[in-house]
Amino acid sequence: MLKTSALSALAMLAGSAALQAADIEFWYGNTGTGEVAIQAACDAFNAAQDDHAVACMGQGSYETGMQKAIAAYRSGRHPALIQFFDAGTLDLMLSGAVLPVEELEPEVDWGDYINGARSYYETSEGMLYSQPYNGSTLIFYGNRELLEKAGIEALPATWEELADAARRLREAGVDCPFVTDAHPWRVLEQFSARHGLPIASRDNGYGGLDAEYTFNTGKVAEHLQNLHDWREEGLVKLNEDTAAGNYTVAFNTGECAMMEGSTGSYGAAFAALGDKVEIAMAPMYQGYERHNTLIGGASVWVMKGHDEASYEAARAFLDFLRGDDRQIAFTRTTGYMPVTKSALAALEAEGLAAEPDFATVPTGVGSLDQPGGEGSRGVRLGFYVQFRDIFMEETQKAFTGGQSMQAALDTAKERGDALLRRFEDTYKGVALP
Amino acid sequence: MKQEIFRARALPWWLCAPQLLVLFLFFYLPIILAFFWAFHLEQPFGGGSQFVGFANFRRVLGSGEFWSSARATLAYMVLASGSSVGTALVLALAADRRLRLSGIARNIFLWPKAVASASIGVIFVFLLNPYLGIPAPLNEIWPGLWNPRTNPLHAYAMLFVANVWSAIPFSFIILLAGLQAIPEELHKAGAIDGAGPWRRLRDIQLPLLTPQLFVVVVLEVADSLSGSFGLIDTMTRGGPGGATNLLVYKIYSDGFKAYDLSGAATQTVILMALVAVVTGAQYLFLERRVRYDR
Amino acid sequence: MIENSRSIDRWATAILLCGLVFVLTPMAFVIVTATQSYEEFLRRNFSLIPGGHFAENLREVWTRTDLPRQTLNSIIVGAIAATGRIALAVTTSYAVVFFTGRGRGLVYALVVASIMLPLELMIITAYQVTANVALPLNALANAGGLWSALAGRPLDLQWNLLDSYAGIAIPLMAQGSCTLILVQFFRTIPPQLARAAIIDGAGPLRFLWDILLPLSKGPLTALGIYMFISAWIQYMWPLVAASSPARTMAVVGLARLQEEGERIPDFPLQMTGAILVTLPPLILIAVFQRRIVRGLTLSEK
């Protein structure tokens, strides 16, 4: 008797809990100012309405968040929403663990997202899988004080001009004219995209899982060889050649005069150098038409296996994050950029675009909004996170003299192709959406 | 085992059960699971896993970077344990001479045990920083003299120094205890027979120390591997150019950063086999030379 | 020693001095750097001149980083792991040494084998097991479709220990060195003691509790301290098993201080953190040096 009544009480409890089961979790990977801004967004959302509650849980990094999500998904304890970074897009698309945002909210006008932000996260058929969140892209930074020392008026727009400027900087006594970490996001992905060159066949993998890397020939190979030669000449420095040990730090401390970096680095650079910081779109090689750069940062994914009430909450939260005010507030704290046309229009209308908090927006969005090409939609390649490490490892060996740059790129291609084949095997029978 | 006293059937099993359960869950089961995954191609999100026979092994064994990582791992195991045991042995021999310094030394040589490998990494990577650390003045005079961020040899040198520093305590304690257990009379007898100190070291001390040396070498080999992760993760992150990407670190990054569960599990199986072979070889070749009689 | 060989003693002294310098130099540099302010450090780079900013740096560490809470986590995990390892080792070694019966050799071998393969080697799958400890139950129940036939669907129990104190501490206990040492120690205990207890009418558990444990207090404390320190200095497992800041351990937290991306690393702050993280185990070692040495060398007799 007692037992049954206890059971029914339990059942009632469970039932009532199910009715308001609109408490969802959102896992994110940012730390620092990004984390502050995300928590602020969550608090604002929870304060603004009573129907849903979202618990935003920091995971320390994108990688940890993903790893925990994998373990959690395998044991059925995963969050409804998870933020994940650009390079893992295909891994998530094929995981069978996510629900495309366009399917979750078909009524939303997803075309409001600017081209460069959309194409990275949509299928070859044009269906958006995740909602772009903290958007960044590659831009070019210069330290006006150092550049003026060498009599350089404007930031170089081409690599040829850049090499020239670097030589003059050296003559003027600047030991580190241009600094980069040679990370593939900068020297491979963004470089190829804005030059309209694919890094892999099958439209960078958008056309099928049987893609193969192609970056080891042509302009990309030439560019990396140039970087190598320029480093020998003393025009280019890598992380490990700088006292600071890190390219953004080396730029911020005034050790180096120029760098290419994410729009997200602007905040710290401005804090350190003030209005000595100048930005522009990343340089091109002469004779190439400029295409859009890729969106960096991360997007928000909806995970499968939750009830309708949770998805209702997820919709509300995604709508909230997408709102113009939210995007602008997020940009103000972090230096990431608004990526919908309406938010950009609102920014313009409110006359905020001139404020230093939004200094990267015209350049960054301008760069994202260039005409698209087959090479600039995004990167749709499997185990791409692992490939980035391989690329770094092989090119680092070339930079430090262990092998020639061409050999490094050939090996990276070979190892990368092996990864792609294994990815294909792992998802045998799964169709690329 | 002569001490069996109580006769009870169930009780001893109940007494062993907790430890066996913990060992099963967190030692044997991970091993079994590693073998399982090594023969399957596992989708990260658990969508499907298919039996692929030895395909994972063929792939891993066919890749150049696995072999360079395995070679580096083996070399590291031998050199790191060798250098740390050697250092500890010299220090123990010196401390055994009952000098005024011995007492202090015996205490202080244990201190590194309190410092985690990752903390040592954080500390040494700063001390040996080419631009901000101890070598900075030298680097200003001769640019490029020392840069572990670009020079693999320097990177390894940094790892070895940090490893020796952290491995002194354990080997030192065990070896010193072994030395002190050698009866004084043996020394005296040796001296009367006209054997000098070097001769006694070779003929009396070292042979009688073999049991301790054996234990220390076996444990240091395993320890150098597990400690290498903390050092690498804080000092070199596998670089420059993958030069210090030892298997322990490679497995971690393949599995946790690149979601390659099958590849990581396959390398885990191979690494465990490697350690088992090295340990087995030590038993075969070293233990024979151990003298247990005193 | 035997002959009055001054020259050898001089050499030995020199060697010991070298060793002391090698061990102490890094520690000294850490302390000196921790007394400098960030600005001082940037101006002079590396220098041996102590500054007067240790208290300030300590306050920074205390307020700006998570290290205070992480230190508490280390204490908790260290205490759980040490007590757990001792408790498991005591019961197992007691069963192995004092009982007759089959299987003791096998149990002992199973336990000791775990010393050879550290947790770091099987991190990938240990993580997976910790993510769902009920895994073997599910596998067992579902073998051959058994559970599906009975209940209509495969058994799918979930018990995730990741990011919990238990999940960090218990896998650290899956290592047999403590048992190895205790077995050696129990074997040195005269069997007459137990026989006398039997004659007095004490059962095995009573003997364990009333006689054996009090008798082993010294070695057990030494081992406990050593195991606490061993758990404290773990890095890889706490790194993967705990992801929320609320469960991160101090050593992992210290390594994370390295990841400041936007300026020259604040080395004075890092070194202050290193002192904070190292001091508790260091004090234990310096104070209990004799006991720990005795506890460890037990197995060597």
PDB file of C-alpha atoms in Angstrom, chain C residues 6-223:
ATOM      1  CA  ARG C   6      89.780  11.904   2.486  1.00  0.00           C
ATOM      2  CA  SER C   7      89.952  12.328  -1.254  1.00  0.00           C
ATOM      3  CA  ILE C   8      86.979  10.048  -1.809  1.00  0.00           C
ATOM      4  CA  ASP C   9      85.022  11.912   0.803  1.00  0.00           C
ATOM      5  CA  ARG C  10      85.888  15.158  -0.881  1.00  0.00           C
ATOM      6  CA  TRP C  11      84.629  13.787  -4.174  1.00  0.00           C
ATOM      7  CA  ALA C  12      81.470  12.515  -2.541  1.00  0.00           C
ATOM      8  CA  THR C  13      80.885  15.884  -0.914  1.00  0.00           C
ATOM      9  CA  ALA C  14      81.362  17.601  -4.255  1.00  0.00           C
ATOM     10  CA  ILE C  15      78.876  15.234  -5.869  1.00  0.00           C
ATOM     11  CA  LEU C  16      76.323  15.828  -3.162  1.00  0.00           C
ATOM     12  CA  LEU C  17      76.820  19.563  -3.494  1.00  0.00           C
ATOM     13  CA  CYS C  18      76.250  19.348  -7.233  1.00  0.00           C
ATOM     14  CA  GLY C  19      73.099  17.343  -6.590  1.00  0.00           C
ATOM     15  CA  LEU C  20      71.856  19.857  -4.056  1.00  0.00           C
ATOM     16  CA  VAL C  21      72.525  22.734  -6.423  1.00  0.00           C
ATOM     17  CA  PHE C  22      70.717  20.900  -9.208  1.00  0.00           C
ATOM     18  CA  VAL C  23      67.678  20.223  -7.048  1.00  0.00           C
ATOM     19  CA  LEU C  24      67.542  23.583  -5.314  1.00  0.00           C
ATOM     20  CA  THR C  25      68.408  25.993  -8.139  1.00  0.00           C
ATOM     21  CA  PRO C  26      65.058  25.763  -9.941  1.00  0.00           C
ATOM     22  CA  MET C  27      63.269  26.153  -6.623  1.00  0.00           C
ATOM     23  CA  ALA C  28      65.323  29.229  -5.799  1.00  0.00           C
ATOM     24  CA  PHE C  29      64.606  30.797  -9.173  1.00  0.00           C
ATOM     25  CA  VAL C  30      60.920  30.107  -8.735  1.00  0.00           C
ATOM     26  CA  ILE C  31      60.904  31.860  -5.381  1.00  0.00           C
ATOM     27  CA  VAL C  32      62.886  34.844  -6.644  1.00  0.00           C
ATOM     28  CA  THR C  33      60.652  35.279  -9.669  1.00  0.00           C
ATOM     29  CA  ALA C  34      57.572  35.034  -7.501  1.00  0.00           C
ATOM     30  CA  THR C  35      58.697  38.082  -5.573  1.00  0.00           C
ATOM     31  CA  GLN C  36      58.925  40.280  -8.659  1.00  0.00           C
ATOM     32  CA  SER C  37      56.076  42.280 -10.102  1.00  0.00           C
ATOM     33  CA  TYR C  38      54.984  41.744 -13.693  1.00  0.00           C
ATOM     34  CA  GLU C  39      56.292  45.166 -14.707  1.00  0.00           C
ATOM     35  CA  GLU C  40      59.632  44.569 -13.004  1.00  0.00           C
ATOM     36  CA  PHE C  41      59.862  41.259 -14.757  1.00  0.00           C
ATOM     37  CA  LEU C  42      59.093  42.758 -18.174  1.00  0.00           C
ATOM     38  CA  ARG C  43      61.676  45.458 -17.644  1.00  0.00           C
ATOM     39  CA  ARG C  44      64.517  43.243 -16.496  1.00  0.00           C
ATOM     40  CA  ASN C  45      63.417  39.947 -17.961  1.00  0.00           C
ATOM     41  CA  PHE C  46      65.029  37.180 -16.041  1.00  0.00           C
ATOM     42  CA  SER C  47      66.922  38.373 -13.022  1.00  0.00           C
ATOM     43  CA  LEU C  48      68.140  37.179  -9.699  1.00  0.00           C
ATOM     44  CA  ILE C  49      67.198  40.296  -7.832  1.00  0.00           C
ATOM     45  CA  PRO C  50      64.275  39.589  -5.557  1.00  0.00           C
ATOM     46  CA  GLY C  51      61.482  42.112  -5.525  1.00  0.00           C
ATOM     47  CA  GLY C  52      59.041  42.901  -2.786  1.00  0.00           C
ATOM     48  CA  HIS C  53      55.868  41.813  -4.475  1.00  0.00           C
ATOM     49  CA  PHE C  54      55.308  38.300  -3.221  1.00  0.00           C
ATOM     50  CA  ALA C  55      52.297  39.226  -1.109  1.00  0.00           C
ATOM     51  CA  GLU C  56      50.829  41.095  -4.048  1.00  0.00           C
ATOM     52  CA  ASN C  57      51.358  38.165  -6.414  1.00  0.00           C
ATOM     53  CA  LEU C  58      49.838  35.848  -3.876  1.00  0.00           C
ATOM     54  CA  ARG C  59      46.793  38.066  -3.641  1.00  0.00           C
ATOM     55  CA  GLU C  60      46.576  38.044  -7.447  1.00  0.00           C
ATOM     56  CA  VAL C  61      46.686  34.258  -7.485  1.00  0.00           C
ATOM     57  CA  TRP C  62      44.142  34.122  -4.706  1.00  0.00           C
ATOM     58  CA  THR C  63      41.642  36.467  -6.324  1.00  0.00           C
ATOM     59  CA  ARG C  64      42.253  36.325 -10.062  1.00  0.00           C
ATOM     60  CA  THR C  65      42.773  32.610 -10.611  1.00  0.00           C
ATOM     61  CA  ASP C  66      40.826  29.523  -9.626  1.00  0.00           C
ATOM     62  CA  LEU C  67      43.807  28.064  -7.779  1.00  0.00           C
ATOM     63  CA  PRO C  68      42.381  28.393  -4.236  1.00  0.00           C
ATOM     64  CA  ARG C  69      39.346  26.312  -5.099  1.00  0.00           C
ATOM     65  CA  GLN C  70      41.461  23.957  -7.174  1.00  0.00           C
ATOM     66  CA  THR C  71      43.803  23.466  -4.230  1.00  0.00           C
ATOM     67  CA  LEU C  72      40.796  22.461  -2.157  1.00  0.00           C
ATOM     68  CA  ASN C  73      39.846  20.006  -4.915  1.00  0.00           C
ATOM     69  CA  SER C  74      43.334  18.533  -4.788  1.00  0.00           C
ATOM     70  CA  ILE C  75      43.046  18.079  -1.044  1.00  0.00           C
ATOM     71  CA  ILE C  76      39.686  16.340  -1.418  1.00  0.00           C
ATOM     72  CA  VAL C  77      40.748  14.077  -4.273  1.00  0.00           C
ATOM     73  CA  GLY C  78      44.070  13.354  -2.586  1.00  0.00           C
ATOM     74  CA  ALA C  79      42.309  12.386   0.631  1.00  0.00           C
ATOM     75  CA  ILE C  80      39.769  10.154  -1.125  1.00  0.00           C
ATOM     76  CA  ALA C  81      42.411   8.479  -3.251  1.00  0.00           C
ATOM     77  CA  ALA C  82      44.834   7.937  -0.364  1.00  0.00           C
ATOM     78  CA  THR C  83      42.230   6.543   2.028  1.00  0.00           C
ATOM     79  CA  GLY C  84      40.722   4.437  -0.698  1.00  0.00           C
ATOM     80  CA  ARG C  85      44.027   2.979  -1.797  1.00  0.00           C
ATOM     81  CA  ILE C  86      45.029   2.168   1.762  1.00  0.00           C
ATOM     82  CA  ALA C  87      41.665   0.595   2.566  1.00  0.00           C
ATOM     83  CA  LEU C  88      41.684  -1.525  -0.594  1.00  0.00           C
ATOM     84  CA  ALA C  89      45.290  -2.522  -0.045  1.00  0.00           C
ATOM     85  CA  VAL C  90      44.754  -3.470   3.600  1.00  0.00           C
ATOM     86  CA  THR C  91      41.838  -5.798   2.946  1.00  0.00           C
ATOM     87  CA  THR C  92      43.477  -7.398  -0.081  1.00  0.00           C
ATOM     88  CA  SER C  93      46.864  -7.903   1.538  1.00  0.00           C
ATOM     89  CA  TYR C  94      45.199  -9.235   4.656  1.00  0.00           C
ATOM     90  CA  ALA C  95      43.350 -11.802   2.600  1.00  0.00           C
ATOM     91  CA  VAL C  96      46.461 -12.692   0.633  1.00  0.00           C
ATOM     92  CA  VAL C  97      48.775 -13.100   3.607  1.00  0.00           C
ATOM     93  CA  PHE C  98      46.638 -14.442   6.416  1.00  0.00           C
ATOM     94  CA  PHE C  99      44.218 -16.787   4.705  1.00  0.00           C
ATOM     95  CA  THR C 100      44.533 -20.212   3.235  1.00  0.00           C
ATOM     96  CA  GLY C 101      42.663 -21.118   0.154  1.00  0.00           C
ATOM     97  CA  ARG C 102      42.908 -21.177  -3.579  1.00  0.00           C
ATOM     98  CA  GLY C 103      43.232 -18.204  -5.813  1.00  0.00           C
ATOM     99  CA  ARG C 104      45.393 -16.102  -3.542  1.00  0.00           C
ATOM    100  CA  GLY C 105      48.330 -16.272  -5.915  1.00  0.00           C
ATOM    101  CA  LEU C 106      46.141 -15.316  -8.824  1.00  0.00           C
ATOM    102  CA  VAL C 107      44.613 -12.379  -6.970  1.00  0.00           C
ATOM    103  CA  TYR C 108      48.061 -11.178  -5.992  1.00  0.00           C
ATOM    104  CA  ALA C 109      49.314 -11.464  -9.567  1.00  0.00           C
ATOM    105  CA  LEU C 110      46.263  -9.618 -10.915  1.00  0.00           C
ATOM    106  CA  VAL C 111      46.872  -6.798  -8.477  1.00  0.00           C
ATOM    107  CA  VAL C 112      50.617  -6.535  -8.968  1.00  0.00           C
ATOM    108  CA  ALA C 113      50.344  -6.649 -12.763  1.00  0.00           C
ATOM    109  CA  SER C 114      48.591  -3.288 -12.615  1.00  0.00           C
ATOM    110  CA  ILE C 115      51.834  -1.639 -11.517  1.00  0.00           C
ATOM    111  CA  MET C 116      53.415  -2.139 -14.921  1.00  0.00           C
ATOM    112  CA  LEU C 117      50.864  -0.257 -17.026  1.00  0.00           C
ATOM    113  CA  PRO C 118      50.106   3.227 -15.729  1.00  0.00           C
ATOM    114  CA  LEU C 119      46.690   4.795 -16.232  1.00  0.00           C
ATOM    115  CA  GLU C 120      48.263   7.278 -18.646  1.00  0.00           C
ATOM    116  CA  LEU C 121      48.710   4.552 -21.237  1.00  0.00           C
ATOM    117  CA  MET C 122      45.025   3.628 -21.415  1.00  0.00           C
ATOM    118  CA  ILE C 123      43.606   7.082 -20.996  1.00  0.00           C
ATOM    119  CA  ILE C 124      41.240   6.879 -23.973  1.00  0.00           C
ATOM    120  CA  THR C 125      39.305   3.857 -22.843  1.00  0.00           C
ATOM    121  CA  ALA C 126      39.563   4.610 -19.119  1.00  0.00           C
ATOM    122  CA  TYR C 127      37.796   7.853 -19.955  1.00  0.00           C
ATOM    123  CA  GLN C 128      35.105   5.906 -21.768  1.00  0.00           C
ATOM    124  CA  VAL C 129      34.585   3.543 -18.832  1.00  0.00           C
ATOM    125  CA  THR C 130      34.344   6.441 -16.407  1.00  0.00           C
ATOM    126  CA  ALA C 131      31.792   8.084 -18.687  1.00  0.00           C
ATOM    127  CA  ASN C 132      29.594   5.067 -18.065  1.00  0.00           C
ATOM    128  CA  VAL C 133      30.603   2.732 -15.279  1.00  0.00           C
ATOM    129  CA  ALA C 134      27.577   0.542 -15.976  1.00  0.00           C
ATOM    130  CA  LEU C 135      29.145  -0.418 -19.318  1.00  0.00           C
ATOM    131  CA  PRO C 136      30.115  -3.985 -18.300  1.00  0.00           C
ATOM    132  CA  LEU C 137      26.654  -4.644 -16.839  1.00  0.00           C
ATOM    133  CA  ASN C 138      25.050  -3.594 -20.092  1.00  0.00           C
ATOM    134  CA  ALA C 139      27.455  -5.683 -22.117  1.00  0.00           C
ATOM    135  CA  LEU C 140      26.852  -8.704 -19.915  1.00  0.00           C
ATOM    136  CA  ALA C 141      23.073  -8.380 -19.955  1.00  0.00           C
ATOM    137  CA  ASN C 142      22.954  -7.800 -23.691  1.00  0.00           C
ATOM    138  CA  ALA C 143      25.286 -10.638 -24.614  1.00  0.00           C
ATOM    139  CA  GLY C 144      23.456 -12.753 -27.157  1.00  0.00           C
ATOM    140  CA  GLY C 145      20.399 -10.517 -27.038  1.00  0.00           C
ATOM    141  CA  LEU C 146      19.522 -11.873 -23.608  1.00  0.00           C
ATOM    142  CA  TRP C 147      18.050  -8.727 -22.099  1.00  0.00           C
ATOM    143  CA  SER C 148      16.140  -7.847 -25.258  1.00  0.00           C
ATOM    144  CA  ALA C 149      14.450 -11.229 -25.101  1.00  0.00           C
ATOM    145  CA  LEU C 150      13.426 -10.676 -21.483  1.00  0.00           C
ATOM    146  CA  ALA C 151      12.629  -6.992 -21.341  1.00  0.00           C
ATOM    147  CA  GLY C 152      11.922  -6.110 -24.923  1.00  0.00           C
ATOM    148  CA  ARG C 153      14.872  -3.798 -25.400  1.00  0.00           C
ATOM    149  CA  PRO C 154      18.580  -3.881 -24.707  1.00  0.00           C
ATOM    150  CA  LEU C 155      19.684  -2.910 -21.212  1.00  0.00           C
ATOM    151  CA  ASP C 156      21.069   0.593 -21.212  1.00  0.00           C
ATOM    152  CA  LEU C 157      22.115   1.660 -17.732  1.00  0.00           C
ATOM    153  CA  GLN C 158      23.980   4.932 -17.393  1.00  0.00           C
ATOM    154  CA  TRP C 159      26.298   5.947 -14.624  1.00  0.00           C
ATOM    155  CA  ASN C 160      28.578   8.787 -15.560  1.00  0.00           C
ATOM    156  CA  LEU C 161      31.362   9.554 -13.079  1.00  0.00           C
ATOM    157  CA  LEU C 162      33.187  12.151 -15.178  1.00  0.00           C
ATOM    158  CA  ASP C 163      33.626  15.515 -13.540  1.00  0.00           C
ATOM    159  CA  SER C 164      32.972  14.172 -10.045  1.00  0.00           C
ATOM    160  CA  TYR C 165      35.388  13.699  -7.168  1.00  0.00           C
ATOM    161  CA  ALA C 166      34.744   9.947  -7.217  1.00  0.00           C
ATOM    162  CA  GLY C 167      35.358   9.817 -10.962  1.00  0.00           C
ATOM    163  CA  ILE C 168      38.729  11.495 -10.552  1.00  0.00           C
ATOM    164  CA  ALA C 169      39.817   9.633  -7.416  1.00  0.00           C
ATOM    165  CA  ILE C 170      38.652   6.045  -7.936  1.00  0.00           C
ATOM    166  CA  PRO C 171      40.536   5.359 -11.205  1.00  0.00           C
ATOM    167  CA  LEU C 172      43.667   6.606  -9.431  1.00  0.00           C
ATOM    168  CA  MET C 173      43.139   3.764  -6.943  1.00  0.00           C
ATOM    169  CA  ALA C 174      43.328   1.122  -9.661  1.00  0.00           C
ATOM    170  CA  GLN C 175      47.019   0.527  -9.103  1.00  0.00           C
ATOM    171  CA  GLY C 176      48.562  -2.195  -6.983  1.00  0.00           C
ATOM    172  CA  SER C 177      51.800  -0.763  -5.598  1.00  0.00           C
ATOM    173  CA  CYS C 178      50.223  -0.084  -2.206  1.00  0.00           C
ATOM    174  CA  THR C 179      49.122  -3.707  -1.956  1.00  0.00           C
ATOM    175  CA  LEU C 180      52.582  -4.905  -2.967  1.00  0.00           C
ATOM    176  CA  ILE C 181      54.195  -2.939  -0.148  1.00  0.00           C
ATOM    177  CA  LEU C 182      51.620  -3.983   2.455  1.00  0.00           C
ATOM    178  CA  VAL C 183      51.872  -7.645   1.569  1.00  0.00           C
ATOM    179  CA  GLN C 184      55.609  -7.454   2.197  1.00  0.00           C
ATOM    180  CA  PHE C 185      54.955  -5.774   5.507  1.00  0.00           C
ATOM    181  CA  PHE C 186      52.271  -8.201   6.682  1.00  0.00           C
ATOM    182  CA  ARG C 187      54.634 -11.066   5.966  1.00  0.00           C
ATOM    183  CA  THR C 188      57.060  -9.687   8.523  1.00  0.00           C
ATOM    184  CA  ILE C 189      54.418  -9.939  11.234  1.00  0.00           C
ATOM    185  CA  PRO C 190      54.941 -13.025  13.362  1.00  0.00           C
ATOM    186  CA  PRO C 191      52.196 -15.592  12.739  1.00  0.00           C
ATOM    187  CA  GLN C 192      52.193 -16.381  16.456  1.00  0.00           C
ATOM    188  CA  LEU C 193      50.306 -13.160  16.972  1.00  0.00           C
ATOM    189  CA  ALA C 194      47.404 -14.377  14.916  1.00  0.00           C
ATOM    190  CA  ARG C 195      47.526 -17.818  16.449  1.00  0.00           C
ATOM    191  CA  ALA C 196      47.368 -16.266  19.892  1.00  0.00           C
ATOM    192  CA  ALA C 197      44.380 -14.233  18.785  1.00  0.00           C
ATOM    193  CA  ILE C 198      42.627 -17.360  17.604  1.00  0.00           C
ATOM    194  CA  ILE C 199      43.247 -18.999  20.952  1.00  0.00           C
ATOM    195  CA  ASP C 200      41.768 -15.949  22.644  1.00  0.00           C
ATOM    196  CA  GLY C 201      38.675 -16.517  20.549  1.00  0.00           C
ATOM    197  CA  ALA C 202      39.096 -13.575  18.213  1.00  0.00           C
ATOM    198  CA  GLY C 203      37.808 -13.983  14.670  1.00  0.00           C
ATOM    199  CA  PRO C 204      39.701 -12.828  11.582  1.00  0.00           C
ATOM    200  CA  LEU C 205      37.999  -9.438  11.373  1.00  0.00           C
ATOM    201  CA  ARG C 206      38.540  -8.793  15.054  1.00  0.00           C
ATOM    202  CA  PHE C 207      42.224  -9.649  14.666  1.00  0.00           C
ATOM    203  CA  LEU C 208      42.480  -7.279  11.716  1.00  0.00           C
ATOM    204  CA  TRP C 209      40.812  -4.427  13.538  1.00  0.00           C
ATOM    205  CA  ASP C 210      42.178  -4.845  17.065  1.00  0.00           C
ATOM    206  CA  ILE C 211      45.679  -6.103  16.467  1.00  0.00           C
ATOM    207  CA  LEU C 212      46.921  -5.849  12.923  1.00  0.00           C
ATOM    208  CA  LEU C 213      45.795  -2.308  12.159  1.00  0.00           C
ATOM    209  CA  PRO C 214      47.140  -0.736  15.368  1.00  0.00           C
ATOM    210  CA  LEU C 215      50.364  -2.624  14.754  1.00  0.00           C
ATOM    211  CA  SER C 216      50.653  -1.227  11.228  1.00  0.00           C
ATOM    212  CA  LYS C 217      49.830   2.350  12.117  1.00  0.00           C
ATOM    213  CA  GLY C 218      53.306   3.641  11.307  1.00  0.00           C
ATOM    214  CA  PRO C 219      53.687   2.162   7.839  1.00  0.00           C
ATOM    215  CA  LEU C 220      50.058   2.911   7.020  1.00  0.00           C
ATOM    216  CA  THR C 221      50.415   6.609   7.804  1.00  0.00           C
ATOM    217  CA  ALA C 222      53.620   6.788   5.800  1.00  0.00           C
ATOM    218  CA  LEU C 223      51.956   5.061   2.866  1.00  0.00           C
TER     219      LEU C 223
END
